[in-house]
mmCIF file of C-alpha atoms in Angstrom:
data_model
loop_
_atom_site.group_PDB
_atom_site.id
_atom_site.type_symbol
_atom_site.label_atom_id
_atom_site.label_comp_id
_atom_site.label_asym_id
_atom_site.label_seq_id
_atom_site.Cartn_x
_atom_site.Cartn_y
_atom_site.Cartn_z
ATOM 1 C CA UNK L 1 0.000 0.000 0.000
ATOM 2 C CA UNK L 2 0.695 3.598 -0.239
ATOM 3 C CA UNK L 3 -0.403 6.583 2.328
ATOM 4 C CA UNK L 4 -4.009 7.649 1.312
ATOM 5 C CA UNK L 5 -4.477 4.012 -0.658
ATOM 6 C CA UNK L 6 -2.545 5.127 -3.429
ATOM 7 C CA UNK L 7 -1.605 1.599 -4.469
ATOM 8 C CA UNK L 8 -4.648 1.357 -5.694
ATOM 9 C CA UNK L 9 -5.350 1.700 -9.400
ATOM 10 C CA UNK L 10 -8.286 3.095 -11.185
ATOM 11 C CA UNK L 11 -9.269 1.380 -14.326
ATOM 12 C CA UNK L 12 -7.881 2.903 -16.640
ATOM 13 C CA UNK L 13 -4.657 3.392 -14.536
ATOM 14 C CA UNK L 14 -4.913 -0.402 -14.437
ATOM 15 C CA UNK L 15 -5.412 -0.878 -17.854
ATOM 16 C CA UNK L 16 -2.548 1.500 -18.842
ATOM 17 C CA UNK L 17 -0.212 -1.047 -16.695
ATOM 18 C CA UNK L 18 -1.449 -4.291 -17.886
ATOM 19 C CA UNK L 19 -0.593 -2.961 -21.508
ATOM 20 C CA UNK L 20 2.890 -1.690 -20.439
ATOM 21 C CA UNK L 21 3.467 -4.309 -18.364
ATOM 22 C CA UNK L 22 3.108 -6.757 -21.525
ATOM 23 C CA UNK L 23 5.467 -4.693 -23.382
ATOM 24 C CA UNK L 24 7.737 -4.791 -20.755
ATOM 25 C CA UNK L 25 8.404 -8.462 -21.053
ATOM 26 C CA UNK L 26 8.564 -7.921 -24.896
ATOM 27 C CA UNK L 27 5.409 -10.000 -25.538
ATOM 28 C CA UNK L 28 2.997 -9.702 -28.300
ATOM 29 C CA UNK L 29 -0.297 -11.052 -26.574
ATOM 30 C CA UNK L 30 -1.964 -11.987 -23.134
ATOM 31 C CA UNK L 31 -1.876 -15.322 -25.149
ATOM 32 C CA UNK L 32 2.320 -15.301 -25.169
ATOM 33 C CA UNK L 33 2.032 -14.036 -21.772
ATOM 34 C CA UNK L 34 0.199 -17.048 -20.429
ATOM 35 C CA UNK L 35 2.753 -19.444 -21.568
ATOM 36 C CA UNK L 36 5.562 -18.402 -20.008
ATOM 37 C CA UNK L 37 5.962 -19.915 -16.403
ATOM 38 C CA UNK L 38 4.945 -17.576 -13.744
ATOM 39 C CA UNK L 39 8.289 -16.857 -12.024
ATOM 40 C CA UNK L 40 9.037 -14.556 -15.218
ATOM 41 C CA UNK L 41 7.035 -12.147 -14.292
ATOM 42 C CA UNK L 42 7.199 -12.936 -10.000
ATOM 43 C CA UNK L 43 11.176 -11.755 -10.421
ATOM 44 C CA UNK L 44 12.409 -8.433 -11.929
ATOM 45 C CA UNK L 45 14.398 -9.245 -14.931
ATOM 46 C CA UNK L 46 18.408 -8.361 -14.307
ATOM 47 C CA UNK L 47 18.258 -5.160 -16.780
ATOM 48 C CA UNK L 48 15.213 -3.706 -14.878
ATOM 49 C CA UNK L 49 15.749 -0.014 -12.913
ATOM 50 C CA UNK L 50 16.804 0.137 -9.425
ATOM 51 C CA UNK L 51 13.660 1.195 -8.294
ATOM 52 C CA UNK L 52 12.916 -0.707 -4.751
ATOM 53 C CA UNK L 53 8.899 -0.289 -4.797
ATOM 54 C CA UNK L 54 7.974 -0.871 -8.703
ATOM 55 C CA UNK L 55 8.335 -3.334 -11.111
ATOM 56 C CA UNK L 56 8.463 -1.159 -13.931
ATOM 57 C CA UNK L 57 9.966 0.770 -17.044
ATOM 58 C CA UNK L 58 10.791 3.990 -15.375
ATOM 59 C CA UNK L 59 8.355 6.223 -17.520
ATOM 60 C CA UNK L 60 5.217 3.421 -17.911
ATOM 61 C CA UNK L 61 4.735 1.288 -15.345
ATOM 62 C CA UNK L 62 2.687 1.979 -12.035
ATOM 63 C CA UNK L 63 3.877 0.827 -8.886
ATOM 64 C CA UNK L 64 2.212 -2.462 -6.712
ATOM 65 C CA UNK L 65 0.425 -3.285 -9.795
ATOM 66 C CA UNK L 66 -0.810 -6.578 -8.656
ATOM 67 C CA UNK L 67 -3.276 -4.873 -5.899
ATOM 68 C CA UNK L 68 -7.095 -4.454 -6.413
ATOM 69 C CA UNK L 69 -8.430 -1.758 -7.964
ATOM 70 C CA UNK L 70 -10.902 1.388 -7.647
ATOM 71 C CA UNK L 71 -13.177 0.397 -10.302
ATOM 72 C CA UNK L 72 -15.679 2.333 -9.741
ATOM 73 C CA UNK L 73 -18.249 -0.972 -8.827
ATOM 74 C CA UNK L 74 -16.739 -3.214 -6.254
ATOM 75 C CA UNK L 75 -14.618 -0.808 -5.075
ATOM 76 C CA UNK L 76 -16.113 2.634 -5.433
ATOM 77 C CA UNK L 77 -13.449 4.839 -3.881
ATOM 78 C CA UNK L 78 -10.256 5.066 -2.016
ATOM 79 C CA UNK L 79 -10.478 3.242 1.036
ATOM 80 C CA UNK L 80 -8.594 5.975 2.608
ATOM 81 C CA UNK L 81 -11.467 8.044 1.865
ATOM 82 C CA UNK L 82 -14.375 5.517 2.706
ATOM 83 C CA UNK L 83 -12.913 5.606 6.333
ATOM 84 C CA UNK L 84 -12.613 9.133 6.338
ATOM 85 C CA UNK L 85 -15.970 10.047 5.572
ATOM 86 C CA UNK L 86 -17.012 7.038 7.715
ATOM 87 C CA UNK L 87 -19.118 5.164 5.030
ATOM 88 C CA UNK L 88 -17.249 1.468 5.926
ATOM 89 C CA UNK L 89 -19.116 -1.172 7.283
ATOM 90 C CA UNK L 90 -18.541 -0.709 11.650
ATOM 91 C CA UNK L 91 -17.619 -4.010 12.672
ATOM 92 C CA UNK L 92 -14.902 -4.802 14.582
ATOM 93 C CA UNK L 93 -11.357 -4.963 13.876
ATOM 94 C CA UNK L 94 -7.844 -6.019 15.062
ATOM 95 C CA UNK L 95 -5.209 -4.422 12.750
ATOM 96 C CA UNK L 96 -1.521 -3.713 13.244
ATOM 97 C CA UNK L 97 2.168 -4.091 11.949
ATOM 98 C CA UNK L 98 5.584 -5.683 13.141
ATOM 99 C CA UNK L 99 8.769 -3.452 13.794
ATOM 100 C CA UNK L 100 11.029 -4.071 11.095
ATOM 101 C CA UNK L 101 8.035 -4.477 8.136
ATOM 102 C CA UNK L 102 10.573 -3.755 5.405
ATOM 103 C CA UNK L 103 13.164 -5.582 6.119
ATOM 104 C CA UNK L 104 12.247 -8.254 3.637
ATOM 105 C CA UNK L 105 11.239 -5.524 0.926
ATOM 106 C CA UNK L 106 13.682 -4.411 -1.785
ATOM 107 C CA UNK L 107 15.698 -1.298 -1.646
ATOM 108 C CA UNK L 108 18.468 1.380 -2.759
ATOM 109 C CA UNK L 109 21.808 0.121 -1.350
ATOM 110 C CA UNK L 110 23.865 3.405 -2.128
ATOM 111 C CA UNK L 111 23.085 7.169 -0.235
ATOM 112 C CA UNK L 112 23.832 8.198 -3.586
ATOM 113 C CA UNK L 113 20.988 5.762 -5.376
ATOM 114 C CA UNK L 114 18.564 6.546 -2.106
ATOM 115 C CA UNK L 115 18.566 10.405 -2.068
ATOM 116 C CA UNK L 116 17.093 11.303 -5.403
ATOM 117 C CA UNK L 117 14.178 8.271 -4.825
ATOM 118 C CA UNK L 118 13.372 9.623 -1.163
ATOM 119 C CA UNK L 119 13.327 13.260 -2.303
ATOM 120 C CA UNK L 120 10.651 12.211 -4.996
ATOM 121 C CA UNK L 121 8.560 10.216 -2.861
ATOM 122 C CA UNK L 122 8.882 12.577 -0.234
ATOM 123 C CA UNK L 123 8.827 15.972 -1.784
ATOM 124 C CA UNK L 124 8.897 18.808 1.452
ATOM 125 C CA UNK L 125 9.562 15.698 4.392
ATOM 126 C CA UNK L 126 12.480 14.442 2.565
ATOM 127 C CA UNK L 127 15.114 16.440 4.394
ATOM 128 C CA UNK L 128 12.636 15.589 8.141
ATOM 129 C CA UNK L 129 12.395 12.317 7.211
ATOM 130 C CA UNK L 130 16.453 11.351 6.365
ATOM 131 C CA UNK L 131 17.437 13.176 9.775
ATOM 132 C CA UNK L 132 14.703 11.108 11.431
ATOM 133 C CA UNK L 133 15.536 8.046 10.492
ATOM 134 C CA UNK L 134 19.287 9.029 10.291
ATOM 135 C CA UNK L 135 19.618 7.888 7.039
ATOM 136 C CA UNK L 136 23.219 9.407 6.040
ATOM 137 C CA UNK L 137 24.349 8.716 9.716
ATOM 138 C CA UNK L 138 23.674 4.908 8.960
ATOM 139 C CA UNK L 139 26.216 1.954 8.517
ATOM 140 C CA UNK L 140 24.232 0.266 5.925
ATOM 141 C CA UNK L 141 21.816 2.722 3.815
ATOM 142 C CA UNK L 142 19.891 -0.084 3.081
ATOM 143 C CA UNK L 143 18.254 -0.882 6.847
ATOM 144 C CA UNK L 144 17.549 2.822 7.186
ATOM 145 C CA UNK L 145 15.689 2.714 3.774
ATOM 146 C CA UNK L 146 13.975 -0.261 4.807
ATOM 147 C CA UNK L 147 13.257 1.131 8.250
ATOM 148 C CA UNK L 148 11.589 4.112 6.564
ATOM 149 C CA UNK L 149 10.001 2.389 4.041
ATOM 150 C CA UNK L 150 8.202 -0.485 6.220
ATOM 151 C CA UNK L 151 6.819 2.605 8.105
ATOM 152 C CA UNK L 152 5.417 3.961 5.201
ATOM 153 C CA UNK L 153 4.036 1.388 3.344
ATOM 154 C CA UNK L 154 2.409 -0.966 6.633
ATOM 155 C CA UNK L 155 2.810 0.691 10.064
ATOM 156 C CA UNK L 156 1.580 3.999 8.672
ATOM 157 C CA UNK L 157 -1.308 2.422 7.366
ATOM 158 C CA UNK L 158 -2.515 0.127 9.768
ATOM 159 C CA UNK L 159 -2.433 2.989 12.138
ATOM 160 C CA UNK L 160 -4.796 5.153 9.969
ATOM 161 C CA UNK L 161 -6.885 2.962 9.446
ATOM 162 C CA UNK L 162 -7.540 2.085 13.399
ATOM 163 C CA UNK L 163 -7.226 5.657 13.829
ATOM 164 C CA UNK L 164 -9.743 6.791 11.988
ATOM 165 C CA UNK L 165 -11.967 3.876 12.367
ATOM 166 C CA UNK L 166 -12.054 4.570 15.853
ATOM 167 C CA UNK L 167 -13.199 8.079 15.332
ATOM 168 C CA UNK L 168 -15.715 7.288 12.736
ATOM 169 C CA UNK L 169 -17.131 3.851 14.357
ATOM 170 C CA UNK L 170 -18.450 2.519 17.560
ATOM 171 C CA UNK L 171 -17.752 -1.036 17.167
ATOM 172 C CA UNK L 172 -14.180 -2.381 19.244
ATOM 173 C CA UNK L 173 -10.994 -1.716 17.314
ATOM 174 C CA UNK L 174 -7.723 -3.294 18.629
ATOM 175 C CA UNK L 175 -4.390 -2.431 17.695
ATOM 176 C CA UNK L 176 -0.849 -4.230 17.980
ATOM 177 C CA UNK L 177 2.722 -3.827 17.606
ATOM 178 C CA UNK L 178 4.557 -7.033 16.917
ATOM 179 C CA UNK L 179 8.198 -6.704 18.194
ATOM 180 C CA UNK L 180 9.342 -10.189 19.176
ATOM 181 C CA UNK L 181 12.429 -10.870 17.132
ATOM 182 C CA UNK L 182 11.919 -14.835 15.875
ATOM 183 C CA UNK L 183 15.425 -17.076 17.437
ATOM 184 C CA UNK L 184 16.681 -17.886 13.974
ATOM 185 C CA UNK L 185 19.035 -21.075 13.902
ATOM 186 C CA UNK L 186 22.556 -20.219 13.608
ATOM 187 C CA UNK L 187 24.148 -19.591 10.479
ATOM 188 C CA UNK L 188 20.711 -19.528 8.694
ATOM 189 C CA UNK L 189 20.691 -17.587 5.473
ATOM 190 C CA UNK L 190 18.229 -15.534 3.668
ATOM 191 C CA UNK L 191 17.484 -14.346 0.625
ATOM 192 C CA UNK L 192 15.845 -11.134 1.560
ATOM 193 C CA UNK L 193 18.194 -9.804 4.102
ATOM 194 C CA UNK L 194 20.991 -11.054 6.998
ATOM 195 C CA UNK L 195 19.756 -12.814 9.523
ATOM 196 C CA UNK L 196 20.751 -10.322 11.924
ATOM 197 C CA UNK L 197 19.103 -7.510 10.214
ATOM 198 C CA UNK L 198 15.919 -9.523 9.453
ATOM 199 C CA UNK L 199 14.412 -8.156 13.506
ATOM 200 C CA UNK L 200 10.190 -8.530 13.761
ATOM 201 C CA UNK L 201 9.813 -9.031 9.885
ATOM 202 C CA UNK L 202 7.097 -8.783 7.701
ATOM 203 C CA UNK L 203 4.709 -11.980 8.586
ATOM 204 C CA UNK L 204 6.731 -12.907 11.761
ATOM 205 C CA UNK L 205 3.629 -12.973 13.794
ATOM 206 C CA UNK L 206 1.822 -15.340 11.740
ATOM 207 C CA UNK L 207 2.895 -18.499 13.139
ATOM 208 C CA UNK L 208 2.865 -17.467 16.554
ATOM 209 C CA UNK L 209 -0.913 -15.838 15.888
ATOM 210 C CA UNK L 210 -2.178 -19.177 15.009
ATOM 211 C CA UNK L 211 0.119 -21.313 17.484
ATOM 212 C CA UNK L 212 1.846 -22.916 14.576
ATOM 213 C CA UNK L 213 5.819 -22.320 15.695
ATOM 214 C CA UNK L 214 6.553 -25.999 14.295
ATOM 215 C CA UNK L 215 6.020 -24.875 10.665
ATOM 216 C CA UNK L 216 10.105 -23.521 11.242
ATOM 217 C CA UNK L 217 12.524 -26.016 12.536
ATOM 218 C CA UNK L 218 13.957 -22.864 14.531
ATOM 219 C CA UNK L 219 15.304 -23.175 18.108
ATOM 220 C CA UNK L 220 11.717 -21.606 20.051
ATOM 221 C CA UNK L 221 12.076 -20.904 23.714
ATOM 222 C CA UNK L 222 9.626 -20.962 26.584
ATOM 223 C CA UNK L 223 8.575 -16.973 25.841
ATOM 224 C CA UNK L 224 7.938 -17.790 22.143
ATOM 225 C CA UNK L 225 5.724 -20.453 22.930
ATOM 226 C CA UNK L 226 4.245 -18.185 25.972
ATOM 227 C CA UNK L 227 3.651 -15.425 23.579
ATOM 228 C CA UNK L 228 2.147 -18.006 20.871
ATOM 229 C CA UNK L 229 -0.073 -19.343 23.328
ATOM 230 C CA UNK L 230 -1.645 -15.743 24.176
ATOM 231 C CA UNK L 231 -1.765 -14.286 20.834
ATOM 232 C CA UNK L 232 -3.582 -17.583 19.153
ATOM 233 C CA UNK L 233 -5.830 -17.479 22.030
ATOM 234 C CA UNK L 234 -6.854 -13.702 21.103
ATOM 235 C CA UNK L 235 -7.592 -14.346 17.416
ATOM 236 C CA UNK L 236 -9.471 -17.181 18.870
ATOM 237 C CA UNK L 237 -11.689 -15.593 20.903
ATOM 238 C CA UNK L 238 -11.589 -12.280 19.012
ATOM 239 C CA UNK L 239 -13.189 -14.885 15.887
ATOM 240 C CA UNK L 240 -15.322 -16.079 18.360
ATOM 241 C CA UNK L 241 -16.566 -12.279 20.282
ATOM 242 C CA UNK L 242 -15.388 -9.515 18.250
ATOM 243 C CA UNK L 243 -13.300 -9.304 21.259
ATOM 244 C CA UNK L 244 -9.441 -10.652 21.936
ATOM 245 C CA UNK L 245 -9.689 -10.573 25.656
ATOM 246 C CA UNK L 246 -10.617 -13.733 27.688
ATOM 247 C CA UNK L 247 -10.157 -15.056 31.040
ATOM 248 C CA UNK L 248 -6.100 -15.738 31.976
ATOM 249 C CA UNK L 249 -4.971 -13.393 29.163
ATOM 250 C CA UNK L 250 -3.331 -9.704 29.768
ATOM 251 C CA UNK L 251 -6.317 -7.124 28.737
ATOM 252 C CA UNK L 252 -6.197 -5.825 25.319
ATOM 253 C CA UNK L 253 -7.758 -2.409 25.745
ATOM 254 C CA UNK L 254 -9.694 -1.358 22.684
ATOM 255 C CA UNK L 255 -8.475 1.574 20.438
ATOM 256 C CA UNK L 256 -10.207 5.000 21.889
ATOM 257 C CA UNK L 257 -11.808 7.861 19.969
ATOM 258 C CA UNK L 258 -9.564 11.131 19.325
#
């Protein structure tokens, strides 16, 4: 996503992609497309720009493509804008994000590659926003970058949307922030990022939200299974209620109107 929901497409924004997005794997149909295997198009090809949010040809293609679109019927507007003007459905809702959300997501490795992209995206926060995040002060660009960007593009949004859910809504909204750092086995490699700089990554909460830790063969201790035993039993009864808290569990206080 995008502050505002501007990862969302209209349809002819969308339609304008899907075009250049055919050209730029040099194919003549949708029919050519289809036969090539799907892991063409799922990696950027080797010549593509160093652009760490699009898969695109710098002056055609739209960035996060692959999302749903406003078009106009099943999605009239912005959802941005649906919450704002409170026209959503008021049910309730547990939403948040993990610490390090972009640490898995590609970006610049150079200051020199990163300035020009942030000051773009940015526009008058760019300077704010690099002294914030101490971007130039950094050992590695790249965590900074992704430090910035995982604000921007999850915990920025999940916190909007409870925020102004809870202003526009009376049913309970809950709110996390997943910071338990996942006890990788030694030596383990990725290919998104060190080990050591991988932190609360995107998805880490999954398996302990559903009490799964066994899907990774990684060394768990007593607090991860603690912690996986609490937060599976408030999705549980949060399915269950529209409410997380239970008996035996720490109280989840819901999100408050401001």
């Amino acid at each position: 996503g995008a502050p505002g929901g501007g990862s969302m497409q209209t349809l002819t924004q969308a339609q304008d992609t899907g075009v250049a997005f055919v050209k730029f794997h040099a194919a003549a149909s949708i029919a050519e497309m289809r036969e090539r295997p799907a892991r063409s198009f799922q990696l950027p090809p080797r010549d593509a720009p160093p652009d760490p949010w699009m898969l695109r040809q710098a002056s055609q293609m739209l960035r996060n493509s692959g999302w749903v679109i406003v078009d106009g019927h099943a999605i009239p507007e912005s959802p941005y804008d649906t919450y704002l003007n409170g026209r959503h459905n008021d049910v309730p809702l547990i939403t948040g994000a993990n610490a390090h959300e972009g640490s898995t997501q590609p970006t610049l490795d150079t200051l020199a590659a990163f300035e020009p992209y942030a000051r773009r995206i940015y526009g008058a926060d760019f300077e704010e926003l690099m002294a914030l995040y101490r971007v130039r002060e950094a050992k590695q660009t790249s965590e900074a970058a992704r430090l910035l960007g995982g604000h921007r593009t999850f915990n920025w949004q999940n916190w909007t949307q409870l925020r102004l859910l809870s202003k526009s809504g009376n049913a309970p909204k809950f709110g996390y922030y997943f910071s338990r750092v996942p006890p990788f086995p030694p030596g383990a490699v990725f290919s998104d990022n060190s080990a050591e700089n991988l932190g609360a990554f995107h998805t880490a909460e999954i398996p302990y939200a559903f009490d799964h830790l066994a899907v990774r063969d990684w060394p768990w201790r007593d607090v991860d299974r603690k912690l996986a035993e609490t937060l599976s039993s408030y999705w549980v009864n949060f399915a269950a209620t529209g409410d997380p808290n239970g008996p035996g569990l720490p109280a989840w206080p819901r999100d408050r109107k401001s």
